[in-house]
Backbone as JSON Lines, residues from 0, in Angstrom:
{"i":0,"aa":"X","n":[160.17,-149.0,-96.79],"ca":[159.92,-147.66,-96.35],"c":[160.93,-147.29,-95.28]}
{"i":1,"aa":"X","n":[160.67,-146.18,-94.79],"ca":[161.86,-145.59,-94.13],"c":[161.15,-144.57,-93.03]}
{"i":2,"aa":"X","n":[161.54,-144.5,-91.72],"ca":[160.96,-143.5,-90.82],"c":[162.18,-142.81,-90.59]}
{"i":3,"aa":"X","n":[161.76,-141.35,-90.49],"ca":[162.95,-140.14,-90.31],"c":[162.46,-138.98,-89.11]}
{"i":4,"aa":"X","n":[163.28,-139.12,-88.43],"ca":[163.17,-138.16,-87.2],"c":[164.94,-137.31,-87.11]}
{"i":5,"aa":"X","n":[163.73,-135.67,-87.47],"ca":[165.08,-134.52,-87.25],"c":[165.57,-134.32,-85.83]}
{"i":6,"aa":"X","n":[166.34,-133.32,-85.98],"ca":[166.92,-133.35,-84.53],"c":[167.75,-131.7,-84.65]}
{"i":7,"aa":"X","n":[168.08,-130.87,-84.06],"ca":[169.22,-129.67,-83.86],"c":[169.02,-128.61,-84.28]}
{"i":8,"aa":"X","n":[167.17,-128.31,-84.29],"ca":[166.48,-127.03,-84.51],"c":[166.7,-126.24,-83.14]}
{"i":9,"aa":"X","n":[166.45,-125.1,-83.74],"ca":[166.3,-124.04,-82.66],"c":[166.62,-122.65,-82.74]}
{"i":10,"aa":"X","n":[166.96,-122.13,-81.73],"ca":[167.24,-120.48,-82.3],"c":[168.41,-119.66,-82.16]}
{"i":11,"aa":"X","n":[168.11,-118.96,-82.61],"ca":[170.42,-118.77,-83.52],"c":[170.0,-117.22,-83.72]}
{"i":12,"aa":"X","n":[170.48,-116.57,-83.58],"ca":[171.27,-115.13,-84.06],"c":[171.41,-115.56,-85.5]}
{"i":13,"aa":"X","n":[171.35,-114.24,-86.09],"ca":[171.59,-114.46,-87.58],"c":[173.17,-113.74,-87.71]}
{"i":14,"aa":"X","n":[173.58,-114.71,-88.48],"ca":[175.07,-115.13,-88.68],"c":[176.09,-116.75,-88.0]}
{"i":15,"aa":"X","n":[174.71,-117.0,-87.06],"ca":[175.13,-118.15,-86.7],"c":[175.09,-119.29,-87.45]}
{"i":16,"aa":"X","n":[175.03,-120.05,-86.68],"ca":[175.28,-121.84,-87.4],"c":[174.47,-122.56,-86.59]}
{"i":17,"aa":"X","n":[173.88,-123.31,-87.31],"ca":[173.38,-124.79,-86.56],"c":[173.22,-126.11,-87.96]}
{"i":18,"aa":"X","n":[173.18,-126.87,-87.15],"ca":[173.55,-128.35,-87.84],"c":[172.33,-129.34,-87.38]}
{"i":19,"aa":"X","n":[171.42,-129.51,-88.42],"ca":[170.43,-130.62,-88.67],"c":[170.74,-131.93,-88.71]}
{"i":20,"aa":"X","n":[170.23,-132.97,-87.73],"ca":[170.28,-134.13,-88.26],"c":[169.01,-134.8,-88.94]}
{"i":21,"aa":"X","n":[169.12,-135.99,-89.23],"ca":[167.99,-136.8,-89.69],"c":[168.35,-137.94,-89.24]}
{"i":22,"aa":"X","n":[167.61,-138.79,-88.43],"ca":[167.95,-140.22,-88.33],"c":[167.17,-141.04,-88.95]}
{"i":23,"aa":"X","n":[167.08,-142.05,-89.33],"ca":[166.58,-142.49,-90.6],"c":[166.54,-144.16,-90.11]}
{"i":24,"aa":"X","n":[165.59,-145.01,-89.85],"ca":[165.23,-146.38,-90.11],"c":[164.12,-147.02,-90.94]}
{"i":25,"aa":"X","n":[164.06,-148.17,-91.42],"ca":[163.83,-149.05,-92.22],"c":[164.57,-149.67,-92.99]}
{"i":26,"aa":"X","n":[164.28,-149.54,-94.3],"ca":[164.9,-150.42,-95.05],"c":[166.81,-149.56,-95.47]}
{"i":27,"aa":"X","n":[167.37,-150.11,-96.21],"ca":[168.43,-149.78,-96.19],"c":[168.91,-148.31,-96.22]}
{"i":28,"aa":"X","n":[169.49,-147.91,-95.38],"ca":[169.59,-146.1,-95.75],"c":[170.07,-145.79,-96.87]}
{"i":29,"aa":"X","n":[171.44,-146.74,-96.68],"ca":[172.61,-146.42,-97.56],"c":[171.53,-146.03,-99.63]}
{"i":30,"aa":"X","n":[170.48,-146.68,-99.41],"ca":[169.76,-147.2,-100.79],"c":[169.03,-145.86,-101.4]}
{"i":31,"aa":"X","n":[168.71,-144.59,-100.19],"ca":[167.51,-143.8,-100.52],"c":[168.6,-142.85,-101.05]}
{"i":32,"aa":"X","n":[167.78,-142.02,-101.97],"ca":[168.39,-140.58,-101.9],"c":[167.64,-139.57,-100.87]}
{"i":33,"aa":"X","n":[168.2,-138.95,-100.03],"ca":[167.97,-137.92,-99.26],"c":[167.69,-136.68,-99.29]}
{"i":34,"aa":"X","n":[167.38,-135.31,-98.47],"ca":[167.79,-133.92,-98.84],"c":[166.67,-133.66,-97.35]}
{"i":35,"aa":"X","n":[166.33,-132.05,-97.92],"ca":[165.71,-131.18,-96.64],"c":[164.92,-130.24,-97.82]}
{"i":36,"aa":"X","n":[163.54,-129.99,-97.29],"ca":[163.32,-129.3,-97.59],"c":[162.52,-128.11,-96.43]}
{"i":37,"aa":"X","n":[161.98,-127.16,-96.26],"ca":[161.42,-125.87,-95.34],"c":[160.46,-125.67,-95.89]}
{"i":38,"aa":"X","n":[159.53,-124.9,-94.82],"ca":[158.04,-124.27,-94.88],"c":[158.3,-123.22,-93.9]}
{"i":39,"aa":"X","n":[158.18,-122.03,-94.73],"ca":[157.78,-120.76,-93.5],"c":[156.97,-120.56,-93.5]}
{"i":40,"aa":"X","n":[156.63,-119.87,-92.34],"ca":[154.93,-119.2,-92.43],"c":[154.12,-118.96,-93.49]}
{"i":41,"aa":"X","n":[153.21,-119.18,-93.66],"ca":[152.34,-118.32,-95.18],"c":[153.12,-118.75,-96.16]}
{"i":42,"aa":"X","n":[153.76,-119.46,-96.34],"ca":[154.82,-120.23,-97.59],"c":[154.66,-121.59,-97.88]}
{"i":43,"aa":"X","n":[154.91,-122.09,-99.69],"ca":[155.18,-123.07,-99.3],"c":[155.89,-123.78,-98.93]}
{"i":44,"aa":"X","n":[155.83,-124.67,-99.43],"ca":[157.34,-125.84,-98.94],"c":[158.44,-125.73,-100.24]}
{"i":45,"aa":"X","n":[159.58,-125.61,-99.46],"ca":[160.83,-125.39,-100.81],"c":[161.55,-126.06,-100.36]}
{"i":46,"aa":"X","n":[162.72,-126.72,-101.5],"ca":[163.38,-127.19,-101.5],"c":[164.72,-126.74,-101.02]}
{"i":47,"aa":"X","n":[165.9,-127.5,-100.22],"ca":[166.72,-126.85,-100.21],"c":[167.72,-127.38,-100.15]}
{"i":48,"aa":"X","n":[167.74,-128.66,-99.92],"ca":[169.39,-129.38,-100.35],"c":[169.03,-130.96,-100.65]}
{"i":49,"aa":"X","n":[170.36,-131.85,-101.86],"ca":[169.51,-133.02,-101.3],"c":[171.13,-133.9,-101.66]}
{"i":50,"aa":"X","n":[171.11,-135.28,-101.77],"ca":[172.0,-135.7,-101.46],"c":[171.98,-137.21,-102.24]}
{"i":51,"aa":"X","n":[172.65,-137.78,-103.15],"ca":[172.54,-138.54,-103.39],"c":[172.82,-140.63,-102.68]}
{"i":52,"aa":"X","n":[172.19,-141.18,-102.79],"ca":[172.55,-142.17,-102.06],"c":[173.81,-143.01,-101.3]}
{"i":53,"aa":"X","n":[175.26,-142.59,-102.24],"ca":[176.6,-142.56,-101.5],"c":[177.13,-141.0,-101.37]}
{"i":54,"aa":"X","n":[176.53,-140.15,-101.46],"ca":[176.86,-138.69,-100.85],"c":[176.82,-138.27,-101.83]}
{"i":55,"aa":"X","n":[176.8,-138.38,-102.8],"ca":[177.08,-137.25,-104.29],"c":[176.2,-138.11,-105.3]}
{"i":56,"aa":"X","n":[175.55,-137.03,-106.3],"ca":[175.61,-135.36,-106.06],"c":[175.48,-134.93,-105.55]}
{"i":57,"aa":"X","n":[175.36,-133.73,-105.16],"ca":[174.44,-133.12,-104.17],"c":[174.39,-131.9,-104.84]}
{"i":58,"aa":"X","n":[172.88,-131.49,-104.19],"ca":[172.14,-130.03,-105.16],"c":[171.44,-129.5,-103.78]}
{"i":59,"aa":"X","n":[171.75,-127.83,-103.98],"ca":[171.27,-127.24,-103.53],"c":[170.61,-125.28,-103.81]}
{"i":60,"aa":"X","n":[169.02,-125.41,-103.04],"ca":[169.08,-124.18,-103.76],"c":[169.86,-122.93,-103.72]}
{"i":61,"aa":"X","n":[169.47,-122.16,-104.68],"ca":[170.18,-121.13,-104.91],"c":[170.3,-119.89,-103.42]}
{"i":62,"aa":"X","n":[169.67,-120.03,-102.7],"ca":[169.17,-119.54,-101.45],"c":[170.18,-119.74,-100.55]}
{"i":63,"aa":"X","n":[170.37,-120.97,-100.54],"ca":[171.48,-121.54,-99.5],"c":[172.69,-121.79,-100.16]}
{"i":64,"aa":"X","n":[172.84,-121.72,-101.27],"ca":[174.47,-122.15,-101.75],"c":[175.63,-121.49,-101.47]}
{"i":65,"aa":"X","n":[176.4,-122.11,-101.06],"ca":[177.69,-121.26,-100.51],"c":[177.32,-121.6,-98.68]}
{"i":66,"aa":"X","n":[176.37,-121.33,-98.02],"ca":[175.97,-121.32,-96.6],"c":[175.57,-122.49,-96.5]}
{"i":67,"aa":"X","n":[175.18,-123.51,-96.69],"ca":[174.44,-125.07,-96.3],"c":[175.4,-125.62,-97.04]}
{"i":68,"aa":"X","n":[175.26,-126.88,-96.13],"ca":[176.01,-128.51,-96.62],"c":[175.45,-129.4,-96.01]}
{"i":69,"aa":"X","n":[175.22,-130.29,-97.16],"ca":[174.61,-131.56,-97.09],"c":[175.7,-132.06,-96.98]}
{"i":70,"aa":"X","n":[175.19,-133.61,-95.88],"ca":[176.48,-134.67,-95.68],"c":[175.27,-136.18,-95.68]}
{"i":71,"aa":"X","n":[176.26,-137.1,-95.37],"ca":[175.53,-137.89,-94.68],"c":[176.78,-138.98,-94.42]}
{"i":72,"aa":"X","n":[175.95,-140.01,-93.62],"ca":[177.02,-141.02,-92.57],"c":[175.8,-142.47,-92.78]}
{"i":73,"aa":"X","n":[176.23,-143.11,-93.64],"ca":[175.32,-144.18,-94.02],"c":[175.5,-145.43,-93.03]}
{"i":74,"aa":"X","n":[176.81,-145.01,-92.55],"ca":[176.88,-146.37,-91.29],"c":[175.85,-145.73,-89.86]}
{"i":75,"aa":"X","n":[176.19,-144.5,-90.05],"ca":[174.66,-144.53,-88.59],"c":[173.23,-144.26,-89.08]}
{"i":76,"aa":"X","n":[173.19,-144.36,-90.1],"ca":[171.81,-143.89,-90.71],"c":[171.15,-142.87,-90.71]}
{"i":77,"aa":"X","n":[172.6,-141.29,-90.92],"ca":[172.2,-139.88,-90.52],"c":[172.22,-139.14,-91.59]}
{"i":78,"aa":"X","n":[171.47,-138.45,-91.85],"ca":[171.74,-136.78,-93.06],"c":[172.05,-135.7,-92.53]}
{"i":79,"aa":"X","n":[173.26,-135.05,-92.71],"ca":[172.91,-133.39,-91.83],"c":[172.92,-132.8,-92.7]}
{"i":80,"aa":"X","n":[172.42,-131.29,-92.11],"ca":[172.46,-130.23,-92.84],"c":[173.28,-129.28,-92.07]}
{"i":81,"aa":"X","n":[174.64,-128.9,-92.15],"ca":[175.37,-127.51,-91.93],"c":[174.91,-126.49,-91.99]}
{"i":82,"aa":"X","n":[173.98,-126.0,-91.08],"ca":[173.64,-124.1,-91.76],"c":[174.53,-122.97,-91.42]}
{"i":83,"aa":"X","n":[175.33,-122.25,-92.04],"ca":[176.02,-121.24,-91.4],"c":[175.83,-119.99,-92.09]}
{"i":84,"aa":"X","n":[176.54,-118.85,-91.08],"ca":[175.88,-117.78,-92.25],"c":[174.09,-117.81,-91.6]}
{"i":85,"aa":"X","n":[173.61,-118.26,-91.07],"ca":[172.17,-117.84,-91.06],"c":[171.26,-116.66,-91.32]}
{"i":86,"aa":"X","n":[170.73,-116.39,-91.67],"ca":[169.91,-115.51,-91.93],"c":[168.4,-115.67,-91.13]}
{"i":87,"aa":"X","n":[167.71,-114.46,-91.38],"ca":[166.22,-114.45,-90.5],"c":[165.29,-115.13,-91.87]}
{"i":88,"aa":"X","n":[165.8,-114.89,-92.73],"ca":[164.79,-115.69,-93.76],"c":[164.93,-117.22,-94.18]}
{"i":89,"aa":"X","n":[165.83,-117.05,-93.5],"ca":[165.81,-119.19,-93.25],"c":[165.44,-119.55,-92.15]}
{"i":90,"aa":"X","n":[164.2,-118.77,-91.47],"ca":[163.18,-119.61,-90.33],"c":[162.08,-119.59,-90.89]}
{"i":91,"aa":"X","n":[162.47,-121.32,-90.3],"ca":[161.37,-122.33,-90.97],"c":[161.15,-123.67,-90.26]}
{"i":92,"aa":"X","n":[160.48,-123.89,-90.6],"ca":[160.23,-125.68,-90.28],"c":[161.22,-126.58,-91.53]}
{"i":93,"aa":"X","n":[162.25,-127.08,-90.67],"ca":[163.42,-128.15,-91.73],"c":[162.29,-129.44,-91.66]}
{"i":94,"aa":"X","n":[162.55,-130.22,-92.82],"ca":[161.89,-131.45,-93.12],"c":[162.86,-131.99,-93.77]}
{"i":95,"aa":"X","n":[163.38,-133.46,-92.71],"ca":[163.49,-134.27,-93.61],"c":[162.87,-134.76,-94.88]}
{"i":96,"aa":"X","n":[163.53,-135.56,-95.89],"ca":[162.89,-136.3,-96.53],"c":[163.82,-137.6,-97.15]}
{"i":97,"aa":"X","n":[163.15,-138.41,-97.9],"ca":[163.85,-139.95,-98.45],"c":[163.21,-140.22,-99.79]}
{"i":98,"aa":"X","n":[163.75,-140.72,-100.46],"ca":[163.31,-141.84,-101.57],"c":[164.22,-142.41,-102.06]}
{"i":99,"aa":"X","n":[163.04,-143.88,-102.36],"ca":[164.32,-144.8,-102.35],"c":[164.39,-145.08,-104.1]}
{"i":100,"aa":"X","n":[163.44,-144.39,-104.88],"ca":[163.7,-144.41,-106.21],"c":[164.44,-142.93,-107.41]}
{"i":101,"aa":"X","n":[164.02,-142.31,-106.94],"ca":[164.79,-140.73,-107.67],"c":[164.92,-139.83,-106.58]}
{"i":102,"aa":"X","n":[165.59,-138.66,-106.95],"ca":[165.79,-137.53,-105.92],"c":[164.7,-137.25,-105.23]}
{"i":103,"aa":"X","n":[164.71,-136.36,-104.1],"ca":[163.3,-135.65,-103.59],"c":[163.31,-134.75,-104.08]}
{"i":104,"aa":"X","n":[163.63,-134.13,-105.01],"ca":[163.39,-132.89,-105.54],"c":[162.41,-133.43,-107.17]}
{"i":105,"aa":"X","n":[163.02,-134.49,-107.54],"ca":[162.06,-134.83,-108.8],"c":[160.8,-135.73,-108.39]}
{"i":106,"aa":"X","n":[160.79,-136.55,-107.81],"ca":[159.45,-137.73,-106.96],"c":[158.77,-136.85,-105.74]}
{"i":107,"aa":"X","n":[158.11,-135.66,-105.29],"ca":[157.99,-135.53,-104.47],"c":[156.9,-136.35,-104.2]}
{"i":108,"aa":"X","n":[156.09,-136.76,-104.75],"ca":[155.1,-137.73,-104.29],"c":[155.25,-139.17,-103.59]}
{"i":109,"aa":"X","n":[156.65,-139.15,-103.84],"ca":[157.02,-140.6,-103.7],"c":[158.07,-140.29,-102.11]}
{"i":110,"aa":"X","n":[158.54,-139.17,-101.25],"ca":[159.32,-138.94,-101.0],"c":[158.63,-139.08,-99.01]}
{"i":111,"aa":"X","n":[159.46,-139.91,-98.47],"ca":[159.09,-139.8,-97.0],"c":[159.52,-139.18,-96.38]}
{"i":112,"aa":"X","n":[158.84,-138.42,-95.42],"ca":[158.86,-137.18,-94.8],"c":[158.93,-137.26,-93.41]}
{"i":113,"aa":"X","n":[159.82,-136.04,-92.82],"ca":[160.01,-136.64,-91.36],"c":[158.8,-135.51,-90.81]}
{"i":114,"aa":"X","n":[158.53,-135.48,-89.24],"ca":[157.74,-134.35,-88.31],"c":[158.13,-133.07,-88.8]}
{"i":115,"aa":"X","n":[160.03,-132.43,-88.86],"ca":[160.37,-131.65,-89.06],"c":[160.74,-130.76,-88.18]}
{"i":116,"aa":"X","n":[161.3,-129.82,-88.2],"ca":[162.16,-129.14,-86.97],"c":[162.44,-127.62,-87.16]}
{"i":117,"aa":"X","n":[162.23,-127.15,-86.04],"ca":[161.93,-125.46,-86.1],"c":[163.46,-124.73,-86.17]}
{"i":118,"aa":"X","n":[163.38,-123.97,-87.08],"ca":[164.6,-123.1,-87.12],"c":[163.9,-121.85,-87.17]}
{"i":119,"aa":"X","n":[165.06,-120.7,-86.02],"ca":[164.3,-119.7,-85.81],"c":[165.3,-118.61,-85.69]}
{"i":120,"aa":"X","n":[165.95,-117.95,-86.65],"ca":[166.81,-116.73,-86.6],"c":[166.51,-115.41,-86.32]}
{"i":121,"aa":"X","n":[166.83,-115.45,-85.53],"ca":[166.87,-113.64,-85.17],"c":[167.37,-112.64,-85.82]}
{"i":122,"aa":"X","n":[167.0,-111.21,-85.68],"ca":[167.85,-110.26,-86.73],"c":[168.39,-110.19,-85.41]}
C-alpha cells in the first residue's frame, strides 16, 4: 500500500497557475499508476489527470486539456499537477490518488487516496 499527502493548494486569480504535489510512501512508487482527481461543492468526484507508472501515458480530462500537466519524479516519490490558465470552475478539493494494479481512472475501487487539497479561483 501506499500513503499520499498533497501539498500547493490555495487561492489564485483566475488565469493563474498553481502546481500540486503528491508525496507518496510505501511500497514502491516507481510501481503505482498515479493521477488527481476533484470534488466541488454539490459535485461529484471527477477525474482529471492520471499518469502512468514511468510517466506515460498520460490522460487527461477534456476540462483540463491543453491547461494541466501531469508529471512525476519517481526518485522523490512525487506527482504534480501544473494548473495554468485557471479558471473559477476548477475550485475544488484536488485528490491524490495510486494504484498499484490498473489506472485510477479504470480501478477506482482499488485506488488510494490522499486527504486532498483546496483549490480556490477567483473570478
Amino acid at each position: 500500500q501506499v500513503q499520499l499527502v498533497e501539498s500547493g493548494g490555495g487561492l489564485v486569480q483566475a488565469g493563474g497557475s498553481l502546481r500540486l504535489s503528491c508525496a507518496a510512501s510505501g511500497r514502491t512508487f516507481s510501481n503505482y499508476f498515479m493521477g488527481w482527481f476533484r470534488q466541488a461543492p454539490g459535485k461529484e468526484r471527477e477525474f482529471v489527470a492520471a499518469i502512468g507508472s514511468s510517466g506515460g501515458p498520460k490522460d487527461y480530462a477534456d476540462s483540463v486539456k491543453g491547461r494541466f500537466t501531469i508529471s512525476r519524479d519517481n526518485a522523490k516519490n512525487t506527482v504534480f499537477l501544473q494548473m495554468n490558465s485557471l479558471k473559477p470552475e476548477d475550485t475544488a478539493i484536488y485528490y491524490c490518488a495510486a494504484n498499484f494494479y490498473s489506472t485510477i481512472k479504470r480501478d477506482l475501487n482499488g485506488n488510494y487516496w490522499g486527504q486532498g487539497t483546496q483549490v480556490t479561483v477567483s473570478s
